[in-house]
Coordinates of C-alpha atoms in Angstrom, one line a residue:
Chain A
M94 CA -26.2 -10.4 5.8
N95 CA -28.7 -9.0 3.4
L96 CA -27.2 -7.2 0.4
K97 CA -30.0 -7.4 -2.0
H98 CA -30.8 -3.8 -2.0
T99 CA -27.2 -2.6 -2.0
T100 CA -26.7 -3.1 -5.7
I101 CA -28.0 -0.2 -8.0
P102 CA -29.6 -1.9 -11.0
P103 CA -28.2 -0.5 -14.2
G104 CA -30.5 2.0 -16.2
E105 CA -32.9 2.9 -13.4
S106 CA -33.2 6.3 -11.6
V107 CA -32.2 6.6 -8.2
D108 CA -33.9 8.2 -5.4
L109 CA -31.6 8.3 -2.4
E110 CA -34.4 9.0 0.0
R111 CA -35.6 5.5 -0.6
F112 CA -32.2 4.0 1.0
D113 CA -31.9 4.2 4.6
P114 CA -28.4 5.4 5.6
A115 CA -29.1 3.7 9.0
D116 CA -30.2 0.3 7.7
R117 CA -28.4 -2.7 9.2
C118 CA -28.4 -5.1 6.2
G119 CA -29.6 -7.9 8.3
L120 CA -26.9 -7.6 10.9
S121 CA -28.2 -8.1 14.3
S122 CA -25.4 -6.5 16.4
K123 CA -22.2 -4.5 16.3
E124 CA -20.5 -7.5 17.9
D125 CA -21.7 -9.9 15.4
S126 CA -20.8 -7.7 12.7
E127 CA -17.3 -7.2 13.9
Q128 CA -17.0 -10.8 14.1
L129 CA -18.0 -11.4 10.7
L130 CA -15.7 -8.7 9.3
Q131 CA -12.7 -10.3 11.1
A132 CA -13.6 -13.7 9.5
D133 CA -14.0 -11.9 6.2
V134 CA -10.5 -10.1 6.4
R135 CA -8.9 -13.4 7.3
D136 CA -10.4 -15.0 4.1
L137 CA -9.5 -12.0 2.0
T138 CA -5.7 -12.2 3.2
A139 CA -5.6 -15.8 2.1
L140 CA -7.4 -15.3 -1.2
Q141 CA -5.2 -12.2 -1.9
E142 CA -2.3 -14.1 -2.0
I143 CA -3.5 -16.5 -4.6
F144 CA -4.9 -13.5 -6.6
A145 CA -1.3 -11.8 -6.3
A146 CA 0.3 -15.0 -7.3
R147 CA -1.9 -15.5 -10.3
K148 CA -1.4 -12.1 -11.8
E149 CA -4.4 -12.6 -14.1
R150 CA -6.7 -10.0 -12.9
A151 CA -6.5 -6.7 -11.1
L152 CA -9.2 -5.5 -8.6
L153 CA -10.0 -1.7 -8.4
I154 CA -12.2 -0.5 -5.5
V155 CA -13.7 3.0 -5.9
L156 CA -15.0 4.6 -2.5
Q157 CA -17.1 7.7 -2.7
G158 CA -19.1 9.4 -0.2
M159 CA -19.6 12.8 1.6
D160 CA -17.0 14.0 4.1
A161 CA -16.9 12.0 7.3
A162 CA -18.9 9.1 5.5
G163 CA -16.1 6.7 6.7
K164 CA -14.0 6.1 3.5
D165 CA -10.7 6.2 5.6
G166 CA -12.1 3.8 8.0
I167 CA -13.2 1.5 5.5
I168 CA -9.6 1.2 4.1
K169 CA -8.1 0.9 7.6
H170 CA -10.6 -1.8 9.1
V171 CA -11.3 -3.8 5.8
M172 CA -7.8 -3.7 4.1
S173 CA -5.6 -3.8 7.1
G174 CA -4.1 -7.4 7.6
I175 CA -3.8 -7.6 3.9
N176 CA -0.2 -7.9 2.7
P177 CA 0.7 -4.1 1.7
Q178 CA 2.7 -5.4 -1.1
G179 CA -0.6 -6.4 -2.8
V180 CA -2.6 -3.2 -2.2
D181 CA -2.1 0.4 -3.5
V182 CA -4.2 3.2 -2.0
H183 CA -4.5 6.5 -3.8
G184 CA -6.6 9.5 -2.6
F185 CA -7.8 12.2 -5.0
R186 CA -8.6 15.5 -3.8
Q187 CA -7.9 19.0 -5.3
P188 CA -6.1 18.1 -8.6
S189 CA -2.7 20.0 -9.4
A190 CA -2.3 22.4 -12.0
K191 CA -0.6 19.6 -14.3
E192 CA -3.5 17.3 -13.5
L193 CA -5.9 19.9 -14.6
A194 CA -4.0 20.4 -17.9
H195 CA -5.1 16.7 -18.8
D196 CA -8.4 15.0 -19.4
F197 CA -10.5 14.1 -16.2
L198 CA -9.5 10.3 -16.1
W199 CA -5.7 11.0 -16.7
R200 CA -4.6 11.1 -13.0
E201 CA -6.4 7.9 -12.1
S202 CA -5.3 6.1 -15.3
K203 CA -1.7 6.5 -14.3
V204 CA -2.1 4.6 -11.1
L205 CA -4.7 1.9 -12.0
P206 CA -3.7 -1.5 -10.2
Q207 CA -1.6 -3.9 -12.4
F208 CA -2.5 -7.7 -12.6
G209 CA -2.3 -9.4 -9.2
R210 CA -2.8 -6.1 -7.2
I211 CA -5.6 -4.4 -5.5
G212 CA -6.1 -0.6 -6.2
I213 CA -8.1 1.4 -3.8
F214 CA -9.3 5.0 -5.0
N215 CA -10.3 7.1 -1.8
R216 CA -12.4 9.3 -4.0
S217 CA -11.9 9.4 -7.7
Y218 CA -12.8 10.7 -11.3
Y219 CA -16.4 10.7 -9.9
E220 CA -15.5 13.8 -8.2
E221 CA -15.8 15.2 -11.6
V222 CA -19.6 14.8 -11.7
L223 CA -19.8 15.7 -7.8
V224 CA -18.0 18.5 -6.3
V225 CA -17.0 19.9 -9.8
R226 CA -20.8 19.8 -10.8
V227 CA -22.1 21.3 -7.5
N228 CA -19.6 24.2 -7.8
R229 CA -20.1 25.0 -11.2
E230 CA -24.0 24.7 -10.8
A231 CA -23.6 27.2 -8.0
L232 CA -21.8 29.6 -10.1
E233 CA -24.2 29.3 -12.9
A234 CA -27.1 29.8 -10.6
E235 CA -25.3 33.1 -9.7
G236 CA -25.1 34.0 -13.3
E237 CA -21.2 33.9 -13.2
R238 CA -21.0 30.8 -15.6
E239 CA -23.0 30.3 -18.9
A240 CA -24.8 27.1 -20.1
A241 CA -24.9 23.9 -18.2
E242 CA -22.3 21.2 -19.0
S243 CA -23.5 18.0 -20.4
W244 CA -22.8 15.8 -17.4
H245 CA -24.4 13.2 -19.4
E246 CA -21.2 13.0 -21.6
R247 CA -19.0 12.6 -18.6
Y248 CA -21.1 9.5 -17.3
E249 CA -20.7 8.1 -21.0
D250 CA -16.8 8.6 -20.9
I251 CA -16.5 7.1 -17.4
N252 CA -18.7 4.1 -18.4
A253 CA -16.7 3.4 -21.4
F254 CA -13.5 3.8 -19.5
E255 CA -14.6 1.3 -17.0
R256 CA -15.8 -1.0 -19.7
H257 CA -12.5 -1.1 -21.2
L258 CA -10.8 -1.7 -17.7
V259 CA -13.3 -4.6 -17.2
R260 CA -12.7 -6.1 -20.6
S261 CA -8.9 -6.0 -20.0
G262 CA -9.1 -8.0 -16.7
T263 CA -9.8 -5.6 -14.1
I264 CA -12.7 -6.1 -11.6
V265 CA -14.3 -2.8 -10.6
L266 CA -16.1 -2.5 -7.3
K267 CA -17.8 0.8 -6.6
F268 CA -19.0 1.9 -3.2
F269 CA -21.1 4.9 -2.4
L270 CA -21.2 5.3 1.4
H271 CA -24.6 6.6 2.1
L272 CA -24.6 9.0 5.1
S273 CA -27.4 11.1 6.5
K274 CA -27.1 14.8 7.0
E275 CA -27.7 14.5 10.7
E276 CA -25.0 11.6 11.2
Q277 CA -22.5 14.1 9.1
R278 CA -23.2 16.7 11.3
K279 CA -22.5 14.7 14.4
R280 CA -19.2 13.4 13.0
L281 CA -17.9 16.8 11.8
L282 CA -19.0 18.4 15.3
A283 CA -16.9 15.4 16.9
R284 CA -13.8 16.4 14.7
L285 CA -14.3 20.3 15.7
D286 CA -14.5 19.2 19.3
D287 CA -11.6 16.9 19.7
R288 CA -8.1 18.6 19.2
D289 CA -6.6 15.1 18.2
K290 CA -9.2 15.0 15.4
L291 CA -9.0 18.6 14.4
W292 CA -6.3 18.0 11.9
K293 CA -8.7 16.0 9.9
F294 CA -11.0 18.9 9.5
S295 CA -11.0 21.0 6.5
D296 CA -13.1 24.1 6.1
A297 CA -14.1 22.4 2.6
D298 CA -15.9 19.7 4.6
L299 CA -18.5 22.2 5.8
D300 CA -19.1 23.2 2.2
G301 CA -20.5 19.8 1.5
H302 CA -22.7 19.9 4.5
M303 CA -24.2 23.5 3.5
H304 CA -24.7 22.2 0.0
W305 CA -26.2 18.9 1.1
D306 CA -29.1 18.8 -1.2
A307 CA -27.1 19.7 -4.4
Y308 CA -24.7 16.9 -3.6
Q309 CA -27.6 14.5 -2.9
R310 CA -29.1 15.3 -6.2
A311 CA -25.5 15.1 -8.0
Y312 CA -25.1 11.7 -6.3
S313 CA -28.5 10.2 -7.4
E314 CA -28.0 11.3 -11.0
M315 CA -24.3 10.0 -10.8
L316 CA -25.4 6.6 -9.5
A317 CA -28.3 6.1 -11.9
G318 CA -25.9 7.2 -15.0
T319 CA -22.9 5.1 -14.1
S320 CA -24.3 1.9 -12.5
T321 CA -23.6 -0.6 -15.4
T322 CA -23.6 -4.2 -15.9
W323 CA -20.0 -4.4 -15.8
A324 CA -19.4 -2.0 -13.0
P325 CA -22.6 -1.5 -10.8
W326 CA -22.5 0.8 -7.9
H327 CA -23.1 -0.5 -4.3
I328 CA -24.9 1.6 -2.0
V329 CA -23.7 1.1 1.6
P330 CA -25.6 2.4 4.5
A331 CA -22.9 4.5 6.4
D332 CA -24.5 5.9 9.5
R333 CA -23.4 2.8 11.4
K334 CA -19.6 2.2 10.8
W335 CA -19.8 -1.4 11.6
V336 CA -22.4 -1.9 9.0
S337 CA -20.6 -0.2 6.3
R338 CA -17.4 -2.1 7.1
A339 CA -19.0 -5.5 7.1
V340 CA -21.0 -4.8 3.9
V341 CA -17.9 -3.6 2.0
G342 CA -15.8 -6.5 3.5
E343 CA -18.5 -9.0 2.3
I344 CA -18.6 -7.6 -1.1
V345 CA -14.8 -7.5 -1.9
L346 CA -14.5 -11.0 -0.5
S347 CA -17.3 -12.2 -2.7
A348 CA -15.5 -10.9 -5.7
L349 CA -12.5 -12.7 -4.7
R350 CA -14.4 -15.9 -4.1
D351 CA -15.6 -15.8 -7.6
L352 CA -12.1 -16.2 -9.0
P353 CA -10.2 -19.5 -9.1
A354 CA -8.8 -20.4 -5.7
E355 CA -5.7 -22.2 -6.6
Y356 CA -1.9 -21.0 -7.0
P357 CA -1.0 -21.0 -10.6
K358 CA -0.4 -24.5 -12.0
P359 CA 3.2 -24.8 -13.3
S360 CA 3.6 -26.0 -16.9
K361 CA 4.9 -29.6 -17.6
E362 CA 8.1 -28.0 -18.9
R363 CA 8.4 -26.1 -15.7
I364 CA 7.9 -28.9 -13.4
E365 CA 10.5 -31.1 -15.5
K366 CA 13.0 -28.4 -15.2
S367 CA 12.4 -27.7 -11.6
A368 CA 13.0 -31.3 -10.8
L369 CA 16.3 -31.0 -12.6
L370 CA 17.2 -28.0 -10.6
A371 CA 16.1 -29.5 -7.5
R372 CA 18.4 -32.5 -8.1
A373 CA 21.3 -30.3 -8.7
L374 CA 20.6 -28.3 -5.5
E375 CA 20.3 -31.6 -3.5
G376 CA 23.6 -32.6 -4.8
E377 CA 25.3 -29.6 -3.5
A378 CA 27.8 -30.3 -0.7
E379 CA 26.3 -29.1 2.6
K380 CA 28.5 -26.3 3.9
G381 CA 28.3 -27.3 7.7
E382 CA 25.9 -24.4 8.7
K383 CA 22.6 -26.1 9.8
P384 CA 20.4 -23.5 11.5
S385 CA 17.6 -25.5 13.4
G386 CA 15.1 -22.7 13.9
Chain B
M299 CA 16.6 -8.0 22.2
N300 CA 20.2 -7.3 21.3
L301 CA 20.8 -5.0 18.3
K302 CA 24.3 -3.8 19.0
H303 CA 25.9 -5.4 16.2
T304 CA 23.3 -5.2 13.7
T305 CA 24.3 -1.5 12.5
I306 CA 27.2 -1.2 10.2
P307 CA 29.4 1.6 11.4
P308 CA 30.2 4.3 8.6
G309 CA 33.5 4.1 7.0
E310 CA 34.6 0.6 8.2
S311 CA 35.2 -2.3 5.9
V312 CA 32.6 -5.2 6.2
D313 CA 33.5 -8.9 6.5
L314 CA 30.3 -10.7 6.1
E315 CA 31.9 -13.9 7.5
R316 CA 32.1 -12.2 11.0
F317 CA 28.2 -12.0 11.0
D318 CA 26.2 -15.1 12.0
P319 CA 23.1 -15.4 9.6
A320 CA 21.8 -17.8 12.2
D321 CA 22.3 -15.2 15.1
R322 CA 19.3 -15.0 17.5
C323 CA 20.1 -11.5 18.6
G324 CA 19.4 -12.4 22.0
L325 CA 15.9 -13.7 21.2
S326 CA 15.2 -16.7 23.3
S327 CA 12.6 -18.5 21.4
K328 CA 10.4 -18.5 18.3
E329 CA 7.4 -17.9 20.4
D330 CA 8.7 -15.1 22.4
S331 CA 9.9 -13.5 19.2
E332 CA 6.5 -13.6 17.7
Q333 CA 4.8 -12.0 20.7
L334 CA 7.4 -9.2 20.7
L335 CA 6.6 -8.8 17.1
Q336 CA 3.0 -8.7 17.6
A337 CA 3.3 -6.1 20.2
D338 CA 5.6 -4.1 18.0
V339 CA 3.1 -4.2 15.1
R340 CA 0.4 -2.9 17.6
D341 CA 2.6 0.0 18.6
L342 CA 3.7 0.7 15.0
T343 CA 0.2 0.9 14.0
A344 CA -0.6 3.5 16.7
L345 CA 2.4 5.6 15.9
Q346 CA 1.9 5.4 12.1
E347 CA -1.5 7.2 12.5
I348 CA 0.2 10.1 14.1
F349 CA 3.1 9.9 11.7
A350 CA 0.4 10.2 8.8
A351 CA -1.3 13.0 10.7
R352 CA 1.7 15.2 11.2
K353 CA 2.8 14.8 7.5
E354 CA 6.2 16.3 8.6
R355 CA 8.6 13.3 7.8
A356 CA 8.5 10.5 5.4
L357 CA 10.0 6.9 6.1
L358 CA 11.9 5.1 3.4
I359 CA 12.4 1.3 4.1
V360 CA 15.1 -0.2 1.8
L361 CA 15.2 -4.2 1.8
Q362 CA 18.0 -5.9 0.2
G363 CA 19.2 -9.6 0.3
M364 CA 19.7 -12.7 -1.8
D365 CA 16.7 -14.4 -3.1
A366 CA 14.6 -16.2 -0.7
A367 CA 16.2 -14.1 2.1
G368 CA 12.7 -13.4 3.4
K369 CA 12.0 -9.9 2.0
D370 CA 8.5 -10.5 1.1
G371 CA 7.8 -12.1 4.2
I372 CA 9.2 -9.2 6.1
I373 CA 6.8 -6.8 4.3
K374 CA 3.9 -9.2 5.0
H375 CA 4.6 -9.9 8.6
V376 CA 5.9 -6.7 9.9
M377 CA 3.9 -4.1 7.7
S378 CA 0.4 -6.0 7.8
G379 CA -1.8 -4.5 10.3
I380 CA -0.7 -1.2 9.4
N381 CA -3.4 1.1 7.7
P382 CA -2.4 0.5 3.8
Q383 CA -3.5 4.1 3.2
G384 CA 0.0 5.1 4.7
V385 CA 2.3 2.5 3.2
D386 CA 3.5 2.1 -0.4
V387 CA 5.4 -0.9 -1.5
H388 CA 7.5 -1.0 -4.6
G389 CA 9.6 -3.8 -6.0
F390 CA 12.3 -3.3 -8.3
R391 CA 13.5 -6.2 -10.5
Q392 CA 14.7 -6.0 -14.2
P393 CA 14.3 -2.4 -15.3
S394 CA 12.3 -1.6 -18.5
A395 CA 13.7 -0.1 -21.5
K396 CA 12.4 3.4 -20.5
E397 CA 13.9 3.0 -17.0
L398 CA 17.4 2.0 -18.7
A399 CA 17.3 5.2 -20.7
H400 CA 17.5 7.3 -17.5
D401 CA 20.0 7.6 -14.6
F402 CA 20.0 4.8 -12.1
L403 CA 18.3 6.5 -9.5
W404 CA 15.3 7.7 -11.6
R405 CA 12.8 4.9 -11.2
E406 CA 13.1 5.0 -7.5
S407 CA 12.9 8.8 -7.3
K408 CA 9.8 8.8 -8.9
V409 CA 8.1 6.8 -6.2
L410 CA 9.8 8.2 -3.2
P411 CA 7.2 8.4 0.0
Q412 CA 5.7 11.7 0.4
F413 CA 5.6 13.3 4.0
G414 CA 3.4 11.2 6.3
R415 CA 3.9 8.0 4.4
I416 CA 6.1 4.9 4.5
G417 CA 7.6 3.7 1.5
I418 CA 9.0 0.4 1.2
F419 CA 11.5 -0.6 -1.5
N420 CA 11.5 -4.4 -2.1
R421 CA 15.1 -4.2 -3.7
S422 CA 16.2 -1.0 -5.0
Y423 CA 19.1 1.1 -6.7
Y424 CA 21.4 -1.0 -4.7
E425 CA 20.8 -3.8 -7.2
E426 CA 23.0 -1.4 -9.5
V427 CA 26.0 -2.3 -7.3
L428 CA 25.0 -5.8 -6.8
V429 CA 23.5 -7.9 -9.7
V430 CA 24.7 -5.3 -12.3
R431 CA 28.1 -5.6 -10.7
V432 CA 28.2 -9.4 -10.6
N433 CA 27.0 -9.8 -14.1
R434 CA 29.5 -7.1 -15.6
E435 CA 32.4 -8.5 -13.7
A436 CA 31.4 -11.9 -15.1
L437 CA 31.5 -10.7 -18.6
E438 CA 34.9 -8.9 -17.9
A439 CA 36.3 -12.0 -16.7
E440 CA 35.2 -13.6 -20.0
G441 CA 37.0 -10.6 -21.9
E442 CA 33.6 -9.6 -23.2
R443 CA 33.6 -6.3 -21.7
E444 CA 36.5 -3.7 -21.2
A445 CA 37.6 -1.8 -18.0
A446 CA 36.1 -2.3 -14.6
E447 CA 33.5 0.3 -13.9
S448 CA 34.0 2.6 -10.9
W449 CA 31.6 1.1 -8.4
H450 CA 33.0 3.6 -6.0
E451 CA 31.4 6.7 -7.9
R452 CA 28.0 4.7 -7.7
Y453 CA 28.3 4.6 -3.9
E454 CA 29.2 8.3 -3.9
D455 CA 26.0 9.1 -5.9
I456 CA 23.8 6.9 -3.7
N457 CA 25.2 8.5 -0.5
A458 CA 24.6 11.9 -2.0
F459 CA 21.0 11.0 -3.0
E460 CA 20.3 9.7 0.4
R461 CA 21.8 12.7 2.3
H462 CA 19.5 14.7 0.2
L463 CA 16.5 12.8 1.1
V464 CA 17.4 12.8 4.9
R465 CA 18.2 16.6 4.8
S466 CA 14.7 17.0 3.2
G467 CA 12.9 15.3 6.1
T468 CA 13.0 11.5 5.0
I469 CA 14.1 8.8 7.3
V470 CA 15.9 6.3 5.4
L471 CA 16.1 2.6 7.0
K472 CA 18.3 0.2 5.1
F473 CA 18.1 -3.6 5.9
F474 CA 20.4 -6.3 4.5
L475 CA 18.9 -9.6 5.1
H476 CA 22.0 -11.7 5.7
L477 CA 21.2 -15.4 4.7
S478 CA 23.6 -18.3 4.7
K479 CA 24.3 -20.3 1.3
E480 CA 23.0 -23.5 2.9
E481 CA 19.7 -21.9 4.1
Q482 CA 19.1 -20.5 0.8
R483 CA 19.7 -23.9 -1.0
K484 CA 17.0 -25.2 1.5
R485 CA 14.5 -22.6 0.7
L486 CA 14.9 -22.7 -3.0
L487 CA 14.7 -26.5 -2.7
A488 CA 11.4 -26.0 -0.9
R489 CA 10.1 -23.9 -3.7
L490 CA 11.0 -26.2 -6.3
D491 CA 9.3 -29.1 -4.4
D492 CA 6.1 -27.3 -3.7
R493 CA 3.9 -26.8 -6.6
D494 CA 2.0 -24.2 -4.7
K495 CA 5.4 -22.3 -4.3
L496 CA 6.7 -23.1 -7.7
W497 CA 5.4 -19.9 -9.1
K498 CA 7.7 -17.9 -6.8
F499 CA 10.7 -19.6 -8.3
S500 CA 12.6 -17.9 -11.1
D501 CA 15.6 -19.5 -12.8
A502 CA 17.3 -16.3 -12.1
D503 CA 17.1 -17.2 -8.3
L504 CA 19.5 -20.0 -9.1
D505 CA 22.1 -17.5 -10.7
G506 CA 22.4 -15.8 -7.4
H507 CA 23.0 -19.1 -5.7
M508 CA 25.7 -20.1 -8.2
H509 CA 27.5 -16.8 -8.1
W510 CA 27.3 -16.9 -4.4
D511 CA 30.8 -15.8 -3.5
A512 CA 30.8 -12.9 -6.1
Y513 CA 27.5 -11.8 -4.7
Q514 CA 29.0 -11.8 -1.0
R515 CA 31.9 -9.8 -2.3
A516 CA 29.7 -7.2 -4.0
Y517 CA 27.5 -7.0 -0.7
S518 CA 30.6 -6.4 1.6
E519 CA 31.9 -3.7 -0.4
M520 CA 28.5 -2.3 -0.9
L521 CA 27.7 -2.3 2.8
A522 CA 31.1 -0.6 3.6
G523 CA 30.6 2.0 0.9
T524 CA 27.1 3.0 1.7
S525 CA 26.7 2.8 5.4
T526 CA 26.7 6.4 6.2
T527 CA 25.9 8.4 9.4
W528 CA 22.6 9.6 7.9
A529 CA 21.7 6.5 6.4
P530 CA 23.4 3.4 8.0
W531 CA 22.9 -0.2 7.0
H532 CA 21.4 -2.7 9.5
I533 CA 22.5 -6.3 8.9
V534 CA 19.8 -8.7 9.8
P535 CA 20.4 -12.4 10.6
A536 CA 17.9 -14.2 8.0
D537 CA 18.5 -17.8 8.5
R538 CA 15.6 -17.8 11.0
K539 CA 12.6 -15.8 9.7
W540 CA 11.3 -15.1 13.2
V541 CA 14.5 -13.3 14.1
S542 CA 14.8 -11.1 11.1
R543 CA 11.0 -10.2 11.3
A544 CA 11.6 -9.2 14.9
V545 CA 14.7 -7.3 14.4
V546 CA 13.4 -5.1 11.5
G547 CA 10.1 -4.5 13.4
E548 CA 12.1 -3.4 16.3
I549 CA 14.2 -0.9 14.3
V550 CA 11.3 0.5 12.3
L551 CA 9.3 1.0 15.5
S552 CA 12.3 2.5 17.4
A553 CA 12.6 5.1 14.3
L554 CA 9.0 5.9 14.8
R555 CA 9.3 6.2 18.4
D556 CA 12.1 9.0 18.1
L557 CA 9.5 11.3 16.6
P558 CA 6.9 13.5 18.3
A559 CA 4.1 11.2 19.5
E560 CA 1.3 13.8 19.4
Y561 CA -1.4 14.5 16.8
P562 CA -0.6 18.1 15.0
K563 CA -1.5 20.8 17.4
P564 CA -4.0 23.1 15.7
S565 CA -3.2 26.7 15.6
K566 CA -5.0 29.4 17.9
E567 CA -6.7 30.8 14.9
R568 CA -7.8 27.2 14.0
I569 CA -9.3 26.5 17.3
E570 CA -11.2 29.8 17.5
K571 CA -12.5 29.1 14.0
S572 CA -13.5 25.6 14.7
A573 CA -15.3 26.7 17.8
L574 CA -17.5 29.1 15.7
L575 CA -18.0 26.3 13.0
A576 CA -19.0 23.9 15.7
R577 CA -21.5 26.5 17.2
A578 CA -23.0 26.8 13.8
L579 CA -23.3 23.2 13.4
E580 CA -24.7 22.7 16.9
G581 CA -27.4 25.3 16.0
E582 CA -28.5 23.3 13.0
A583 CA -32.1 22.0 13.2
E584 CA -31.9 18.4 13.7
K585 CA -33.5 16.5 10.9
G586 CA -35.2 13.6 12.8
E587 CA -32.8 11.0 11.6
K588 CA -31.1 9.7 14.9
P589 CA -29.2 6.6 14.3
S590 CA -28.4 5.0 17.6
G591 CA -25.6 2.6 16.5

């Protein structure tokens, strides 16, 4: 798999037109890709157990992308099979009145993964420089709001927040699922045409489609402004679901592979005490119940 | 599989000696049992999607049992494969100072599953009538505490709390993993002997083993006092892991099977509006990007 072009270099401007949403990242076929994903999920499952046991680091996965870009599918196909005890998924849509009465990083801060756990944000505080921005700019254009906000300050706050998380031991992986407008159109149509999928459709999904160019601009600037050395953005071609799933699986796996792959080493005292306890248990009279299974 | 004896009838006293921790519940072999579990997990996965889409009910699974009874393994083996976006696992060990400054149902109340989601409590407020009770009674016996608390009042509070949850649309499934003292001894020894498992061992695990009889009494009374028509206890033979996993899988699956197995039906208005939106999308000029994958 070729992941060379999927990481956005910090400090560079981003032209989304230069990234092909239908790119295969060197994957030859759907079948090969699914096999690779399966193998990666197996390895992920094993490494996650050690990660959970060591409790030294946390892993935060941020998923962003237009509606129907495949965020739910990534969670289902990449993270299923992993022990649910080690994974927390949080979705962030319309904030509540209480959440709006706090700073824009508050609701995510409350549910950050603890050491040993993987947290997945299905959308996140990045919505604050995406949907919030597009809507405000639409109102500004109609003269219903004054003065452009400084989105740059929000980037700065996000970057400082993530730097703090990384310094404290959290690994932050950010994925932008890059979908073409035409593929989104097809997927939204499929939802509208299938009564078993219609529940997934919200009228708001269409807003994004109608304001496509404004969203692409907001995404470009966001990606350029918040791809940092400590938490770079990965741009994932999303027109083929089997490509995006394999790419995300591979990047998550490689982050875990960079960590020590051993269960926590007990201290000398711990080992000595355990030997004592084991001897006591061994000496205990057996009670006659001897299940063989 | 024979699950007749696994549900504790409300209002009856419970003699744990009468339940065999090594019972096979009619399962012929480990292989058969694992195949059954695999099939059940597949069905669970499919039904969970509909459950999540309907958002009409929540499912709360409470796991209790002595240390090394297999609670973690149940979560891993029964719930892996299910979309992690629909499952929240919460463990409750030693409460924090802040949690102790609240009523004993508070910390669990805050993380109850919302409609459409499955919440798993790995231990729960039941610890309040188990470890808390055993420790207090030990202090009382040594004359360091006065007067026995009324554990009966706690059962009443728990029952009323669960009745409220069930009335509000939550399905409450409670599993007691019934392990023999001898099998616990073996499993604790295995943890002590294997340096890759030693991290899982805590000295507190041994306390439970030392006060085995007091715990069994506390469990018996708790099961009798809190098995209700709205939230009965299931007693799961736990000496064979393949039995307990298959039993829990089967009971969880059957709870989901009792619910409507269809995706939410859209309203007439919704269907009409969707048709309009679909026509608008169909009319949209294609942009030339035609991914084939």
